[in-house]
């Protein structure tokens, strides 16, 4: 694998640092960022800082104002479907709130996707889902955590894809971030729950049998179990105060 140029690494580092600081509340809405201050704090050139701010603006996190500087926008203005914004929130004190939002979105979409997949998936597509459910079991039994995560991401991606709804399919990156975030931040059981494994198999088998209602019911139970496994999201007054800046 080629090593990225130094300028690209600098850009990525500053983008991540600023993104996490903003998404985690280190820079509250209304805070003004000045290029010269960021140059000094980050130890990079003005051109790197300007490009980073341009990218953040494209995501809705900041807005540039003439004679004022670059202002942090309210969270309601952010592109919350951007996978990078999701990763930054998962890396911040907003982790549980982000995971809960993602899980609630999954609960609203994936059961319907499973029902549609039972109607629209080809026989080969359905067989691949059954095989992926078996891979999940095998990875769980052998303690292969990376293999389990890969199979889990692919299973849910294919359910969304085989729904035949291109907008559902377009959500696969968000589902992948949700699964990866739970795994990376140790917010899932140490050993995969056998009921969850059974529900994955139930979804796949129902799709293979063209039983849409059973597929939807099994996926509903699965997403509900995921929600139940998440720790309670702390109230704002219970959270540790965020540092003014993570930089």
XYZ file of C-alpha atoms in Angstrom:
247
model
C 0.000 0.000 0.000
C 1.350 3.402 -0.962
C 2.090 5.820 1.861
C -0.037 8.962 1.490
C 1.879 12.195 0.883
C 2.853 14.215 3.942
C 0.422 16.999 2.998
C -2.464 14.511 2.832
C -1.560 13.095 6.235
C -1.447 16.583 7.727
C -4.801 17.410 6.188
C -6.359 14.184 7.503
C -4.942 14.725 10.993
C -6.196 18.289 11.327
C -9.570 17.380 9.795
C -10.046 14.571 12.304
C -8.921 16.673 15.262
C -11.231 19.544 14.384
C -14.086 17.212 13.449
C -13.963 15.357 16.772
C -13.632 18.623 18.705
C -16.708 20.079 16.985
C -18.844 16.941 17.115
C -17.908 16.342 20.750
C -18.819 19.846 21.880
C -15.261 21.064 22.380
C -16.205 23.954 20.115
C -19.834 24.864 20.956
C -22.141 26.297 18.274
C -21.365 29.950 17.633
C -17.646 29.600 18.416
C -15.531 31.473 15.887
C -12.432 29.771 14.503
C -9.616 31.922 13.146
C -7.188 30.637 10.550
C -4.111 32.137 12.213
C -4.974 30.588 15.585
C -5.527 27.174 14.008
C -2.244 27.445 12.118
C -0.430 27.995 15.408
C -2.324 25.323 17.352
C -2.096 22.637 14.684
C 1.376 23.427 13.413
C 0.346 23.384 9.757
C 0.193 25.870 6.912
C -2.634 28.286 6.228
C -3.470 26.379 3.040
C -4.011 23.157 5.028
C -6.241 24.954 7.542
C -8.278 26.625 4.802
C -8.824 23.312 3.001
C -9.875 21.621 6.253
C -12.366 24.405 6.956
C -13.703 24.089 3.418
C -14.348 20.367 3.952
C -16.023 21.015 7.320
C -18.217 23.641 5.652
C -19.281 21.109 3.004
C -20.515 18.881 5.853
C -22.484 21.734 7.418
C -20.316 21.894 10.560
C -19.018 25.425 9.994
C -19.766 28.504 7.933
C -17.396 31.247 6.847
C -18.440 34.848 7.390
C -16.604 37.791 5.935
C -14.861 39.981 8.503
C -15.937 37.554 11.236
C -14.188 34.221 10.712
C -15.455 30.678 10.538
C -18.325 29.988 12.909
C -19.430 26.602 14.287
C -22.969 25.811 13.150
C -25.661 24.203 15.345
C -25.802 20.410 15.252
C -29.191 20.631 13.519
C -27.380 21.998 10.439
C -24.824 19.190 10.183
C -24.969 16.486 7.522
C -25.613 13.746 10.073
C -25.677 11.098 7.330
C -22.045 11.745 6.406
C -20.052 8.664 7.529
C -17.168 10.883 8.646
C -19.434 12.965 10.876
C -20.739 9.727 12.365
C -17.180 8.507 13.035
C -16.309 11.805 14.744
C -19.373 11.613 16.963
C -18.509 8.025 17.828
C -14.999 9.154 18.807
C -16.377 11.867 21.082
C -18.401 12.126 24.289
C -21.506 11.955 22.062
C -20.778 8.279 21.311
C -23.799 6.733 22.998
C -26.198 9.324 21.630
C -24.871 8.678 18.109
C -25.141 4.911 18.474
C -28.677 5.226 19.789
C -29.677 7.420 16.827
C -28.143 4.946 14.385
C -29.845 2.005 16.070
C -33.229 3.746 16.022
C -32.748 4.446 12.299
C -31.905 0.791 11.721
C -35.007 -0.292 13.640
C -37.133 1.885 11.359
C -35.566 0.709 8.084
C -34.101 -2.788 8.324
C -37.309 -4.718 9.152
C -38.996 -3.261 6.068
C -35.866 -3.970 4.025
C -36.003 -7.591 5.160
C -39.666 -7.857 4.129
C -38.887 -6.418 0.688
C -35.837 -8.668 0.296
C -38.087 -11.693 0.844
C -40.141 -10.521 -2.126
C -37.357 -9.321 -4.405
C -34.101 -11.174 -3.701
C -33.073 -13.797 -6.228
C -32.566 -17.400 -5.130
C -28.786 -16.874 -5.313
C -29.015 -13.663 -3.263
C -31.035 -15.439 -0.576
C -28.611 -18.376 -0.504
C -25.730 -15.953 0.044
C -27.562 -14.474 3.044
C -28.020 -17.942 4.531
C -24.302 -18.581 4.004
C -23.415 -15.295 5.701
C -25.591 -16.201 8.696
C -23.634 -19.463 8.917
C -20.355 -17.501 8.760
C -21.541 -15.418 11.708
C -22.116 -18.601 13.723
C -18.698 -19.976 12.763
C -16.893 -16.743 13.613
C -18.708 -16.519 16.945
C -17.876 -20.115 17.839
C -14.181 -19.668 16.984
C -13.843 -16.265 18.671
C -12.912 -14.601 15.367
C -14.001 -11.036 16.205
C -12.720 -9.374 12.977
C -14.321 -12.111 10.892
C -17.569 -11.776 12.820
C -17.655 -8.013 12.247
C -16.970 -8.399 8.508
C -19.717 -10.986 8.139
C -22.169 -8.908 10.191
C -21.555 -5.791 8.091
C -21.924 -7.757 4.871
C -25.106 -9.481 6.065
C -26.882 -6.221 6.826
C -25.530 -4.568 3.665
C -27.006 -7.336 1.556
C -30.401 -7.192 3.259
C -30.564 -3.488 2.442
C -29.291 -4.090 -1.106
C -31.649 -6.983 -1.848
C -34.644 -4.937 -0.703
C -34.524 -3.481 -4.195
C -34.908 0.021 -2.757
C -31.921 2.143 -3.743
C -32.468 4.546 -0.843
C -32.402 1.707 1.675
C -29.275 0.351 -0.010
C -27.659 3.782 0.298
C -27.827 3.504 4.089
C -25.396 0.589 4.245
C -22.454 2.815 5.228
C -24.387 4.137 8.227
C -25.189 0.600 9.334
C -21.525 -0.348 8.903
C -20.468 2.603 11.066
C -22.977 1.560 13.717
C -21.678 -2.008 13.811
C -18.037 -0.922 13.703
C -18.600 1.681 16.423
C -20.209 -0.830 18.780
C -17.329 -3.229 18.204
C -14.520 -0.676 18.408
C -15.823 0.957 21.574
C -16.665 -2.358 23.288
C -20.398 -1.648 23.411
C -21.510 -5.133 22.461
C -21.393 -8.421 24.382
C -17.925 -9.957 24.675
C -19.305 -13.134 23.131
C -22.036 -12.829 20.474
C -25.441 -13.597 21.943
C -26.897 -16.863 20.667
C -30.331 -15.325 20.318
C -28.897 -12.628 18.023
C -27.171 -15.322 15.956
C -30.450 -17.240 15.723
C -32.301 -14.121 14.633
C -29.771 -13.496 11.832
C -30.386 -17.063 10.657
C -34.164 -16.572 10.941
C -33.999 -13.447 8.782
C -31.943 -15.205 6.111
C -34.116 -18.333 6.069
C -37.327 -16.298 5.928
C -35.988 -14.340 2.959
C -35.017 -17.596 1.258
C -38.534 -18.958 1.851
C -40.166 -15.743 0.570
C -41.796 -15.241 3.970
C -41.729 -11.449 4.228
C -43.651 -11.147 7.490
C -41.383 -13.618 9.255
C -38.302 -11.811 7.890
C -39.636 -8.490 9.158
C -40.537 -9.929 12.569
C -37.086 -11.487 13.015
C -35.300 -8.298 11.975
C -37.515 -6.253 14.303
C -36.539 -8.514 17.194
C -32.878 -8.246 16.225
C -32.827 -4.443 16.084
C -34.761 -4.296 19.361
C -32.159 -6.499 21.009
C -29.422 -4.185 19.742
C -31.217 -1.215 21.279
C -31.636 -3.063 24.573
C -27.902 -3.854 24.719
C -26.869 -0.198 24.513
C -26.072 1.478 27.824
C -28.425 4.264 28.834
C -27.472 7.600 27.306
C -26.415 9.913 30.169
C -28.385 13.089 30.674
C -26.478 16.300 29.818
C -25.944 17.143 33.502
C -24.404 13.696 34.075
C -21.764 14.008 31.363
C -18.220 15.012 32.145
C -17.557 18.508 30.799
C -15.897 18.441 27.402
C -12.529 20.152 27.029
C -12.692 23.464 25.257
C -10.728 21.954 22.402
C -9.244 18.558 21.694
C -6.416 20.182 19.729
